[in-house]
Short mmCIF file of C-alpha atoms in Angstrom, two decimals:
data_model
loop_
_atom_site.label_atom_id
_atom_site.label_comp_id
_atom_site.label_asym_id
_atom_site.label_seq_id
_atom_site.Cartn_x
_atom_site.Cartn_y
_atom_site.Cartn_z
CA UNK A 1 114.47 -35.26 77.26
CA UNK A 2 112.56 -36.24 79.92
CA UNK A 3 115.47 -37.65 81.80
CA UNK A 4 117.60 -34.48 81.70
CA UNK A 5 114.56 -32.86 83.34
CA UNK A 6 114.57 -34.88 86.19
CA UNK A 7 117.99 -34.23 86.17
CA UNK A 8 117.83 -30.45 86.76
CA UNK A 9 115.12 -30.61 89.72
CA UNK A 10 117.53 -33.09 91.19
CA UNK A 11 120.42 -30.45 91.36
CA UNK A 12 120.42 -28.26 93.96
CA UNK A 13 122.46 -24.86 93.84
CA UNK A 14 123.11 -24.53 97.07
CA UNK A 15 124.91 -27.50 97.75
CA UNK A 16 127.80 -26.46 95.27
CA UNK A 17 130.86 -25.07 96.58
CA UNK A 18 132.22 -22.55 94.53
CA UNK A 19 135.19 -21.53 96.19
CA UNK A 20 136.36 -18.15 97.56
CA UNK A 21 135.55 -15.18 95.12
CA UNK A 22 139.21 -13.97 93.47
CA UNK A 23 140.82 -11.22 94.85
CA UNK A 24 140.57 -8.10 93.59
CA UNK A 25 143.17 -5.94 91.93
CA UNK A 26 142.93 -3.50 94.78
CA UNK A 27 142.93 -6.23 97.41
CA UNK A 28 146.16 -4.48 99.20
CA UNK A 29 145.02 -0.86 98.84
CA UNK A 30 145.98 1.24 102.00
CA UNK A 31 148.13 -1.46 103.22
CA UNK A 32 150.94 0.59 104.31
CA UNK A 33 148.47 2.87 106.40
CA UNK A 34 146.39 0.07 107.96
CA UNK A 35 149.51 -2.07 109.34
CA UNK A 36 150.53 1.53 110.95
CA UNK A 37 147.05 1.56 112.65
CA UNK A 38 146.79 -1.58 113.58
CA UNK A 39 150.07 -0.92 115.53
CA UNK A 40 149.00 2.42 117.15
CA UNK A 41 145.40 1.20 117.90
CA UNK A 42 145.05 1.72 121.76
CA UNK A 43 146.70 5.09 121.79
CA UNK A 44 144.69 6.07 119.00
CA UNK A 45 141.46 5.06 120.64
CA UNK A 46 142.11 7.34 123.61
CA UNK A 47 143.42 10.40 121.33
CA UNK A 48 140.51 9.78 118.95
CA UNK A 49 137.90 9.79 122.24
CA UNK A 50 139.60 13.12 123.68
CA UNK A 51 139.55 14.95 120.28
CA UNK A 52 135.94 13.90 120.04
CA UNK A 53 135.47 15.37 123.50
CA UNK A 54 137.24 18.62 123.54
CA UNK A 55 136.04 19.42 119.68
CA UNK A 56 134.68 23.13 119.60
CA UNK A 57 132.57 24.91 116.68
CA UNK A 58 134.87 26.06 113.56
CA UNK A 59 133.95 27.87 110.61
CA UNK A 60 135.95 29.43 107.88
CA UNK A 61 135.63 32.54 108.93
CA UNK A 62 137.31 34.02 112.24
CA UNK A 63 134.56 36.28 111.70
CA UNK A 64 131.10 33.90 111.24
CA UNK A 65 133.04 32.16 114.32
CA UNK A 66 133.12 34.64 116.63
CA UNK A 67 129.40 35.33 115.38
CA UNK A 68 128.13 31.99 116.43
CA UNK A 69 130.14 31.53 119.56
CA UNK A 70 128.54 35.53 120.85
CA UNK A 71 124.92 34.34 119.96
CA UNK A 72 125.52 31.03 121.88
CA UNK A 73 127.02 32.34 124.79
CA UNK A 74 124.05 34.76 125.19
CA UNK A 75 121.51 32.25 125.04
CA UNK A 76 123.35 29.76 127.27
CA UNK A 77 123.50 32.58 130.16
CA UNK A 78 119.97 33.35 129.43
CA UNK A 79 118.90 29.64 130.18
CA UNK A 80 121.29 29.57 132.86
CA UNK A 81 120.13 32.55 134.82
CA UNK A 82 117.23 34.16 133.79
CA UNK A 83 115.47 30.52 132.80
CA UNK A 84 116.83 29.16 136.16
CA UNK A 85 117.84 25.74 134.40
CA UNK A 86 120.57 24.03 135.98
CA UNK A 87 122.26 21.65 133.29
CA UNK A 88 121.96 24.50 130.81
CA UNK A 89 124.95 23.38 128.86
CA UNK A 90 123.69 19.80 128.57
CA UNK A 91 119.74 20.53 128.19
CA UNK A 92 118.78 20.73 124.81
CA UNK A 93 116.86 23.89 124.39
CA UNK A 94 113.32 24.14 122.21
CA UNK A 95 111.40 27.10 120.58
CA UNK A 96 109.90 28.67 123.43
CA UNK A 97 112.94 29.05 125.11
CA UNK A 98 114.22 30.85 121.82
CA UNK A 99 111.29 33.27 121.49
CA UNK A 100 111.94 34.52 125.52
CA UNK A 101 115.45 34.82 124.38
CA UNK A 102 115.01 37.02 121.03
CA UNK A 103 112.53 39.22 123.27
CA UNK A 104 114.95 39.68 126.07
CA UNK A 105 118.13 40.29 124.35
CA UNK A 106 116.55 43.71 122.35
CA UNK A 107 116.52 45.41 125.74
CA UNK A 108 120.35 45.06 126.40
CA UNK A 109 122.21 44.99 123.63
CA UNK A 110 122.84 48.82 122.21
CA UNK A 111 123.98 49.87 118.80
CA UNK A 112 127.12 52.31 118.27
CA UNK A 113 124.94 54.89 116.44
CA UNK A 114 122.67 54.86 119.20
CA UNK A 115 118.45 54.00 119.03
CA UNK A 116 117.28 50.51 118.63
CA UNK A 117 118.79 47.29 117.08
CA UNK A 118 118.12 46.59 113.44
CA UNK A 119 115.61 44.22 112.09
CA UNK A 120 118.15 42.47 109.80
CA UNK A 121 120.76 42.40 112.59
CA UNK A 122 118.22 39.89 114.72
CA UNK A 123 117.33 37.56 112.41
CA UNK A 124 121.45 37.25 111.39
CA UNK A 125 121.86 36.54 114.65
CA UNK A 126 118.82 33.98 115.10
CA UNK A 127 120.81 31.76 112.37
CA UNK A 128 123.62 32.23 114.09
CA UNK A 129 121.92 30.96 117.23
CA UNK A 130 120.47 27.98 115.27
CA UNK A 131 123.66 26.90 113.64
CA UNK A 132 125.56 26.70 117.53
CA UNK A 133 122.03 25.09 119.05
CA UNK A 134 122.60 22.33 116.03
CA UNK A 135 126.17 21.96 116.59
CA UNK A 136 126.06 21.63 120.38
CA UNK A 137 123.06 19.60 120.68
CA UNK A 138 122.17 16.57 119.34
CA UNK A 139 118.54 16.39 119.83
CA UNK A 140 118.17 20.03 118.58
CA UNK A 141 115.26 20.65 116.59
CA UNK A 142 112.66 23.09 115.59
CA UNK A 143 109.06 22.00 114.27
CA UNK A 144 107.14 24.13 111.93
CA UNK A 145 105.27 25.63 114.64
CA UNK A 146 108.57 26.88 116.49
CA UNK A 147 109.71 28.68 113.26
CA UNK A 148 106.37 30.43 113.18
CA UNK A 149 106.31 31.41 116.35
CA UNK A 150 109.79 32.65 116.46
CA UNK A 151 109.28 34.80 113.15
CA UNK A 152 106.07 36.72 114.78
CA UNK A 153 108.35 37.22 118.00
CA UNK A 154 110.62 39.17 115.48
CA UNK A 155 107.87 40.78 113.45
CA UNK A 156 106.19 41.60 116.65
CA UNK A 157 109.14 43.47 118.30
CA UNK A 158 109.04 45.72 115.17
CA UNK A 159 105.94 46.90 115.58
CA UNK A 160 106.42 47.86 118.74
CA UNK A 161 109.53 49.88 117.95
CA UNK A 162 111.97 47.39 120.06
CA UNK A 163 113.95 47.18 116.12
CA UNK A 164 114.34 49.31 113.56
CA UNK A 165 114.44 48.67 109.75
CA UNK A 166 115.82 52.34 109.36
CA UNK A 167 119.50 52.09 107.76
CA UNK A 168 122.35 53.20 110.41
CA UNK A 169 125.23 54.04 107.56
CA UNK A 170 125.17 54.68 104.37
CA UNK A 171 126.90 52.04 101.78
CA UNK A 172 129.79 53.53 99.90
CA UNK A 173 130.56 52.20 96.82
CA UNK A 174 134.25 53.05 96.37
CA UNK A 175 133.51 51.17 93.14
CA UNK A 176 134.78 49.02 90.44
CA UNK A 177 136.63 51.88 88.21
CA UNK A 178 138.59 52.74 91.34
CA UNK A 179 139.77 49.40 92.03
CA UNK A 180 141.14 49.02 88.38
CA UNK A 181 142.55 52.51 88.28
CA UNK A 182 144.65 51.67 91.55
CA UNK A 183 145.34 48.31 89.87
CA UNK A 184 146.83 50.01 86.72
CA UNK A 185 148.26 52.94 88.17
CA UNK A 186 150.12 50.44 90.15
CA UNK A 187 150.90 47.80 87.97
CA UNK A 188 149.48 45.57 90.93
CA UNK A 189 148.34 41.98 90.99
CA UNK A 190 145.05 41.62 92.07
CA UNK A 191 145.94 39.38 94.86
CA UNK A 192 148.39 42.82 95.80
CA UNK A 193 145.22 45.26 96.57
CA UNK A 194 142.59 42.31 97.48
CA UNK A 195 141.91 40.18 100.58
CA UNK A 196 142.99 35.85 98.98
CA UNK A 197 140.01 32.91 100.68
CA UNK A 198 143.27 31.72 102.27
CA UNK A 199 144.54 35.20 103.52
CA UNK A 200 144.70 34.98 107.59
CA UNK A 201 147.19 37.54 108.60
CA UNK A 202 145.45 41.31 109.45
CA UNK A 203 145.08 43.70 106.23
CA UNK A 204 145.69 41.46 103.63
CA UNK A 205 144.47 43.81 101.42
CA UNK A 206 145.12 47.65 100.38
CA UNK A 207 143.77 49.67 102.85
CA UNK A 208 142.97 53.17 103.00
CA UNK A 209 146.25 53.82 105.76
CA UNK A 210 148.28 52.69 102.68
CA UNK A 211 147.59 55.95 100.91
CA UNK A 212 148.21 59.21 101.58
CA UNK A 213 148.39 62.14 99.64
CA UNK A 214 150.23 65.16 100.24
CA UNK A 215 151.21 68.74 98.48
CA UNK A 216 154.72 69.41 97.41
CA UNK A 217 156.45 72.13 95.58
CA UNK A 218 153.28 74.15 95.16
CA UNK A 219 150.17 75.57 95.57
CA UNK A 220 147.72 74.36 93.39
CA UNK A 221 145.75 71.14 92.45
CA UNK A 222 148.62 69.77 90.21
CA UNK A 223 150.65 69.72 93.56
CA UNK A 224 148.94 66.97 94.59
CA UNK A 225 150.93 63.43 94.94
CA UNK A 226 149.53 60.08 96.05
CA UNK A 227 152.27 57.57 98.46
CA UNK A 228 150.92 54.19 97.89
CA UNK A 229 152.65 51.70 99.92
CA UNK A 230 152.05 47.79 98.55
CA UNK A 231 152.14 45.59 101.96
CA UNK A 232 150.96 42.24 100.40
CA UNK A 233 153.16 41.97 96.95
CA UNK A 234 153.39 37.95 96.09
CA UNK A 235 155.49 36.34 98.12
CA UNK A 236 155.70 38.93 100.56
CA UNK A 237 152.21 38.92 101.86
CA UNK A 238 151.91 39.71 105.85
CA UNK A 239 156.06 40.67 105.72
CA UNK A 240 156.44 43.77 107.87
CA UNK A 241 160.44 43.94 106.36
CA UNK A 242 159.12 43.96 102.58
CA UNK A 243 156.90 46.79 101.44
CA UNK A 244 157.27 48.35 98.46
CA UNK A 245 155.74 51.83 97.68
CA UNK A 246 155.11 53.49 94.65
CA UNK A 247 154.23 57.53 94.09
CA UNK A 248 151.50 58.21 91.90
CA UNK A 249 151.44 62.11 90.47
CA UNK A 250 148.08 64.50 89.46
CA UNK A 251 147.59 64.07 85.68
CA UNK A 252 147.09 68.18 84.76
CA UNK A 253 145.31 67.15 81.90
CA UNK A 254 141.84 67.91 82.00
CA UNK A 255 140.80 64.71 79.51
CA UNK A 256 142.40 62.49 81.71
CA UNK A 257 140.18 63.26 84.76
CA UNK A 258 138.92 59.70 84.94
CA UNK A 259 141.99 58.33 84.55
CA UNK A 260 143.42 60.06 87.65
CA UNK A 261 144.03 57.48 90.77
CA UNK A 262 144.65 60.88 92.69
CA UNK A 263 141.73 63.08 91.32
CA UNK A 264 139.01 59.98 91.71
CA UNK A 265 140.70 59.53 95.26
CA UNK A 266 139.87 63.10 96.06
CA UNK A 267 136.73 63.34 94.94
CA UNK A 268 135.29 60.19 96.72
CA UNK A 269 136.40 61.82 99.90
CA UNK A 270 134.76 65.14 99.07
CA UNK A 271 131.47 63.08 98.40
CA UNK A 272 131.50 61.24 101.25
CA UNK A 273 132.36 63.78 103.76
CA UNK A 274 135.28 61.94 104.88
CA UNK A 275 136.91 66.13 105.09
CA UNK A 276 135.13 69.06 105.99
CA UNK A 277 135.85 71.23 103.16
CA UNK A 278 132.83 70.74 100.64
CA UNK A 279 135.18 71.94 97.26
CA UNK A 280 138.42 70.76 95.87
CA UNK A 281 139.51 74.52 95.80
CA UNK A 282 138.76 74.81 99.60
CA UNK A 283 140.58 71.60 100.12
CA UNK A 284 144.13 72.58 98.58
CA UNK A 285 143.73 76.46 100.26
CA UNK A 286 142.93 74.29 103.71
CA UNK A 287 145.69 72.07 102.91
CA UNK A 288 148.28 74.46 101.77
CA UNK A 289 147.83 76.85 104.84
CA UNK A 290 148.97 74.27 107.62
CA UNK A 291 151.86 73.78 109.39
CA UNK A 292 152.96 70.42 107.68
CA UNK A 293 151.21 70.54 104.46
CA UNK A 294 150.20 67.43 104.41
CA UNK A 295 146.42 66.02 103.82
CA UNK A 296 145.70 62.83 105.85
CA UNK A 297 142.72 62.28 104.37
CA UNK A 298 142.76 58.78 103.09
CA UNK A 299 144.45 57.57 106.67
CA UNK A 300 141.44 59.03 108.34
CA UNK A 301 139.12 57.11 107.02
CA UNK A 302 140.09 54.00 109.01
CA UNK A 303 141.61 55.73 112.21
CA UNK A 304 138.51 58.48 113.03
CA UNK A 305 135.32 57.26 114.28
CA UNK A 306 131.96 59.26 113.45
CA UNK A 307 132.58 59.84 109.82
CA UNK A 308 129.21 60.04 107.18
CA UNK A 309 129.35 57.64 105.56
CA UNK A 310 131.68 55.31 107.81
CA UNK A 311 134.23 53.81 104.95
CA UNK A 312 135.61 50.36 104.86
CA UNK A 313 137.79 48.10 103.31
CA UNK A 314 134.30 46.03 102.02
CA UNK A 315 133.50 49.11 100.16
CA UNK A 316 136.78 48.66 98.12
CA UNK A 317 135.67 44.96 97.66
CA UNK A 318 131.95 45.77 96.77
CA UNK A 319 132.94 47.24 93.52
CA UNK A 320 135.66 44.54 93.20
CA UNK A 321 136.02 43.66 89.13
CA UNK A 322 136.94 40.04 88.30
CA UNK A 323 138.95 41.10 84.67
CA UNK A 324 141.73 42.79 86.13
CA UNK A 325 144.45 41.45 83.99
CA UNK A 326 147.54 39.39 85.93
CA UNK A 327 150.45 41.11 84.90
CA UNK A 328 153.54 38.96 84.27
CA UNK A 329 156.52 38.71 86.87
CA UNK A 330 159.38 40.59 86.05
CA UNK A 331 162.78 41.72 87.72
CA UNK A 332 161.98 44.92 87.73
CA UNK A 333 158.72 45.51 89.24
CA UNK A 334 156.26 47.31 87.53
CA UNK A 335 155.26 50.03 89.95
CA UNK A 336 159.27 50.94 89.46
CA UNK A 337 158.91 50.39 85.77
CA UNK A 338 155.86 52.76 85.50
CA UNK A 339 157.87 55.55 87.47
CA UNK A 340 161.05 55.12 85.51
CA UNK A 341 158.90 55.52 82.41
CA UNK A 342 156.75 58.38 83.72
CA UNK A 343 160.41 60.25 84.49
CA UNK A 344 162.38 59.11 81.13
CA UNK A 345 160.33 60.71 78.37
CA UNK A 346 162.58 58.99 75.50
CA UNK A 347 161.29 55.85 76.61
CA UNK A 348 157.81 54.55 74.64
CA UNK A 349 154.35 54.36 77.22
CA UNK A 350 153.92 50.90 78.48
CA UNK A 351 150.12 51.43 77.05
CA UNK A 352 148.53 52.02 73.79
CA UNK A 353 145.02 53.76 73.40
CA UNK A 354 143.50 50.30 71.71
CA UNK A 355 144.10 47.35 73.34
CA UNK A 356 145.10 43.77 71.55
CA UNK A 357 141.80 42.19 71.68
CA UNK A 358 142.28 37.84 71.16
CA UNK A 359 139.34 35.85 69.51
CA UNK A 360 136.52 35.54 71.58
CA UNK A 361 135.22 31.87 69.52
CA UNK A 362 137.67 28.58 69.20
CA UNK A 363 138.65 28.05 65.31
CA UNK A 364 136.69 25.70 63.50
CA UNK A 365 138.71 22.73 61.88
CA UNK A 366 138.85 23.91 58.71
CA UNK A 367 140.64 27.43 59.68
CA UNK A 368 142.84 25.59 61.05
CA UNK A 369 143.31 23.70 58.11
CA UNK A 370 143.91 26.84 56.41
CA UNK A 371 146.82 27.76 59.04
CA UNK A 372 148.33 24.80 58.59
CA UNK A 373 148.87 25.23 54.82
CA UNK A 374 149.81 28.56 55.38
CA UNK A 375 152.58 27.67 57.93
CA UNK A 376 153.24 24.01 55.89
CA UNK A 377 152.48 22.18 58.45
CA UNK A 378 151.28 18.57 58.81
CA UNK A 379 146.92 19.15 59.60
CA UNK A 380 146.80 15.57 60.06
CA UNK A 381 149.37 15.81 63.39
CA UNK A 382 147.87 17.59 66.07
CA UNK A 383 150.88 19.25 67.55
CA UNK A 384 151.53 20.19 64.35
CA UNK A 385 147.94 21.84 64.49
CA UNK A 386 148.32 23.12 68.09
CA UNK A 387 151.49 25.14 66.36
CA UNK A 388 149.69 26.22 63.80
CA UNK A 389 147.03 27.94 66.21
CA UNK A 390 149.67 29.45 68.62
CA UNK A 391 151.59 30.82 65.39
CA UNK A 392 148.74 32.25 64.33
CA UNK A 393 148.16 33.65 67.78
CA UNK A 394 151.64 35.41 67.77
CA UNK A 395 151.18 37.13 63.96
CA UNK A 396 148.02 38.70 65.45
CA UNK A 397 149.57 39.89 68.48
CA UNK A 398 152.61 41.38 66.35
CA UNK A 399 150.49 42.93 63.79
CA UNK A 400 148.81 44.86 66.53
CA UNK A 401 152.24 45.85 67.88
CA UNK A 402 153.11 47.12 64.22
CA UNK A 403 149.72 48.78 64.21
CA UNK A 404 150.27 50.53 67.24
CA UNK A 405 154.18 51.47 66.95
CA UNK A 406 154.18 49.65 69.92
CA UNK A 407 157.57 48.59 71.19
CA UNK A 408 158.13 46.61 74.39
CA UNK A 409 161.73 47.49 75.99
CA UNK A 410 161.35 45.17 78.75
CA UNK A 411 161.78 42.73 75.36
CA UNK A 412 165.56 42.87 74.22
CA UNK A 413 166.41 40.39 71.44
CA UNK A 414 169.93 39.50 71.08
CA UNK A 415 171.74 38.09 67.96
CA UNK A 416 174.43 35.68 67.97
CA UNK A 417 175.51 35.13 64.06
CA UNK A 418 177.14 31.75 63.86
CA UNK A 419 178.25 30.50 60.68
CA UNK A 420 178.34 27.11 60.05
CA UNK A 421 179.73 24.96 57.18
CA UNK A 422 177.50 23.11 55.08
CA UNK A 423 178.20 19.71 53.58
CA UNK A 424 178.47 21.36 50.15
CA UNK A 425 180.81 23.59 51.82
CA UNK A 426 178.72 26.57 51.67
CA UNK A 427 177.71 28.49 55.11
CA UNK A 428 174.64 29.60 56.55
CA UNK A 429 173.69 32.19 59.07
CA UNK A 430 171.75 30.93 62.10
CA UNK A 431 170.18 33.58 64.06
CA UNK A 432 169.36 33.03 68.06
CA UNK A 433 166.88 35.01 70.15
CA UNK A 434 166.54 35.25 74.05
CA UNK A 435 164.00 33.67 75.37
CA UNK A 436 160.52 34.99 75.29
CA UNK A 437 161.55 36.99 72.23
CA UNK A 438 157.90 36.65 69.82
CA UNK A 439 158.60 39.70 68.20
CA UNK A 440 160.66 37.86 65.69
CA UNK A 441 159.62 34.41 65.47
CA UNK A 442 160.13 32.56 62.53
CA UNK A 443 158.52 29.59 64.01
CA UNK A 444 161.25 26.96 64.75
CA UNK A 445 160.57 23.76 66.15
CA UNK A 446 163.10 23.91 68.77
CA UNK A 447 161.47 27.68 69.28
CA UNK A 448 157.75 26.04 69.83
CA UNK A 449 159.02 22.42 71.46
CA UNK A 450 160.42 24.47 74.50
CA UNK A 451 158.14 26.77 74.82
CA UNK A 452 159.50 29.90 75.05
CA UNK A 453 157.65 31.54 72.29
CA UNK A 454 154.10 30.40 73.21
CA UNK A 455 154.54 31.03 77.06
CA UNK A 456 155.70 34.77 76.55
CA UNK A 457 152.99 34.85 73.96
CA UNK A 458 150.49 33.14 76.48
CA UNK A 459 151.46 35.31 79.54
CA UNK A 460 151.93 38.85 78.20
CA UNK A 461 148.78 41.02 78.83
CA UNK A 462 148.39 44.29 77.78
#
C-alpha cells in the first residue's frame, strides 16, 4: 500500500501528453463563407472601414428619424453658433450645454395653433435629443445631477408661461365600431383599411379621401350613398393601376342605425364639426340645393386646414379592434359579392343574426375518446384522434348552418355518380365533392388526408 502511495506523488500530471482534443462535429461549420472571406479580405477591410465611417442614425420609423435628426441639428447649430464652440460636431456635449439649449429653443420655435409650445412636446423632444447625443458621441453621458437639472429647466419654463400644458386639438376617437363596420360593410381584410409594420409606401391605409358620399336620385336622407375606393387590397398594396371600389347604400331602416357605415359616417362629421351645418336635416337641404350635389365631406377632412377637431388617419387607428375576422380569398371579391347580393334579392344574406361561436377550452382526452367511438376511429392513433376532433369541428359548424337555414352559394357541390363493379359483381355508387365542400362530408380518409375538408372548415369565418 505504501508503495503505490509513493507511486502517486511521484506522477506528475503535467508532464502527460494527452494529445490534441477531437474535433468537433461542427468543426467545418461556415466553411463555405469563411474561404469566401478569406479571399475578399483586403477589399473588405476598406468597405467595412468606409461603412463604419459614413454610417448615419436609422430608426424604424421615417417618422422617429426625422424626429431625432431635427432635435440634433438644432442643438448642433446652437453649440456651433450661439455656444461659439468650434469642433461642435466632434465635442461631446454635457448637461449644461443641454439646459441653455432647452431654454433657448422655446423662444423660436412656434406652434401652428399659435401661443406657446407644449410641455409634453419638450420633453419628446429632449429624448429625442438624448438618443442622437448617444448615437453620435461616444463619451456621451449624463450624471444624476444633469438629469435634475435639466428636468427643473423644463418645470421652470412652465411656470413662467414659456410652455403650456393646455391641449391644442381635441382627440377624435373615430372608434372601434367604425372600423369594423367599414370592415364588414366592405368585406375588407384588415391589412385592406390598416397601415402593415412593414408598410413604406404613402397611405397604406384607408383614408378619409377614399370616401365620399354623395346624393342621387333624391331628396332625402335615404339618398345618401357612400364611394369607397380600396387602394391597398393584398397584393395590390401601393398599385396606382389596381383599386377597387365598392358603393355602400343608406340602410332606411330605423333599427339598423348602428349598423349604417353611411349614417355613423355622417354623424361623426356632424359631431366633430368637420361641416357647418349642426343637423342631418340641414345637411341634406345644404347638400341638395348646390350646383353638383355632391357632399365632400369625408375628403375634407384631410385636404382643409383649421377644422375642430383636426381629424387623422391615427384617429381611425386609435379605436383599431384586433378581432376583425380574415375573410377567406375568393375569385370573386367580396365587396362585389356583397353588392351582387344586396341587388339579387333571391339570393340568401351572406350573414345570419347569431354567429357560429367554436369552443373556447381544448377537449379533454376522454371527449375525445368519446369522438372517436362515435366516428369508429382508432383513440390509440393520434391522427386518427386529430380526425376525430376536426370531424367533430365540421358537425358543429353544419348544425349551426341547419339551425340558421344558412346556405353558402359561394359553396357548389358537384356529383359525379360512378358505378363500379364489385368483386361479387354487384355495383356501388361512389359520390365525389369539389373541394372545400364540408357541407356533406361523410368523413373519408382520402377527404381528411388531403385536406380539403379541414382547411375550408379551418378558414371559413363567419
Amino acid at each position: 500500500m505504501s508503495h503505490a502511495a509513493n507511486d502517486d506523488d511521484e506522477l506528475n500530471s503535467s508532464d502527460i501528453e494527452f494529445g490534441p482534443a477531437p474535433m468537433s462535429r461542427f468543426a467545418y461549420a461556415g466553411k463555405k463563407s469563411i474561404d469566401k472571406m478569406l479571399g475578399t479580405a483586403s477589399v473588405d477591410r476598406l468597405e467595412s472601414k468606409k461603412a463604419s465611417k459614413h454610417l448615419q442614425m436609422t430608426a424604424k420609423s421615417p417618422n422617429t428619424q426625422y424626429a431625432v435628426t431635427l432635435w440634433h441639428n438644432r442643438f448642433l447649430e446652437f453649440r456651433r453658433n450661439t455656444l461659439e464652440i468650434t469642433n461642435a460636431e466632434t465635442a461631446t456635449p454635457n448637461g449644461e450645454q443641454i439646459e441653455g439649449f432647452l431654454a433657448s429653443i422655446v423662444k423660436h420655435v412656434k406652434p401652428l395653433s399659435g401661443g406657446v409650445p407644449n410641455y409634453d412636446w419638450l420633453r419628446t423632444g429632449l429624448g429625442r435629443l438624448i438618443h442622437a447625443c448617444v448615437f453620435h458621441y461616444t463619451d456621451f453621458k449624463l450624471n444624476p445631477t444633469d438629469h435634475s437639472r435639466i428636468a427643473a429647466v423644463i418645470e421652470t419654463l412652465l411656470r413662467e408661461g414659456k410652455l403650456t400644458k393646455k391641449v391644442k386639438r381635441d382627440k377624435t376617437w373615430l372608434g372601434s365600431h367604425l372600423h369594423v363596420l367599414l370592415a364588414s360593410a366592405l368585406g375588407a381584410r384588415a391589412g385592406d383599411i390598416t397601415k402593415g409594420k412593414h408598410d413604406v409606401h404613402d397611405e397604406a391605409f384607408l383614408a378619409y379621401e377614399d370616401l365620399r358620399i354623395s346624393i342621387v336620385n333624391g331628396q332625402g336622407i335615404e339618398s345618401f350613398i357612400m364611394m369607397v375606393k380600396l387602394r391597398n387590397q393584398k397584393g395590390f398594396k401601393g398599385d396606382g393601376h389596381n383599386v377597387a371600389s365598392a358603393k355602400l347604400s343608406m340602410l332606411n331602416d330605423p333599427t339598423t342605425n348602428v349598423v349604417c357605415p353611411v349614417k355613423i359616417m355622417l354623424i361623426n362629421a356632424l359631431r366633430s364639426g368637420t361641416v357647418k351645418e349642426k343637423t342631418i336635416l340641414d345637411l341634406v337641404q345644404n347638400t341638395s340645393a348646390r350646383r353638383d350635389r355632391t357632399n365632400g365631406l369625408l375628403g375634407k377632412l384631410c385636404r382643409q386646414a383649421g377644422i375642430i377637431p383636426k381629424v387623422r388617419p391615427h384617429d381611425m387607428h386609435r379605436g383599431e379592434t384586433k378581432d376583425i375576422a380574415n375573410l377567406p380569398a375568393k375569385d370573386l371579391s367580396m365587396a362585389a359579392e356583397s353588392q351582387m347580393t344586396f341587388k339579387t334579392p333571391f339570393l340568401p344574406p351572406l350573414t345570419t343574426p347569431n354567429g357560429y361561436l367554436p369552443p373556447t377550452t381544448p377537449r379533454t382526452p376522454r371527449q375525445v375518446d368519446e369522438l372517436c367511438a362515435k366516428y369508429g376511429m382508432n383513440p390509440s392513433i393520434p391522427k386518427d384522434r386529430a380526425r376525430a376532433t376536426h370531424k367533430a369541428e365540421s358537425d358543429a359548424q353544419a348544425a349551426w348552418r341547419a339551425e340558421t337555414n344558412y346556405v353558402d352559394t359561394t359553396k357548389v357541390a358537384t356529383a359525379d355518380s360512378v358505378t363500379q363493379g364489385t368483386d361479387s359483381g354487384t355495383a356501388r355508387t361512389n359520390t365525389k365533392q369539389t373541394k372545400g365542400s364540408i357541407y356533406e362530408d361523410d368523413g373519408s380518409e382520402e377527404e381528411y388526408e388531403n385536406g380539403d375538408a379541414y382547411d375550408a372548415a379551418a378558414t371559413m369565418s363567419y
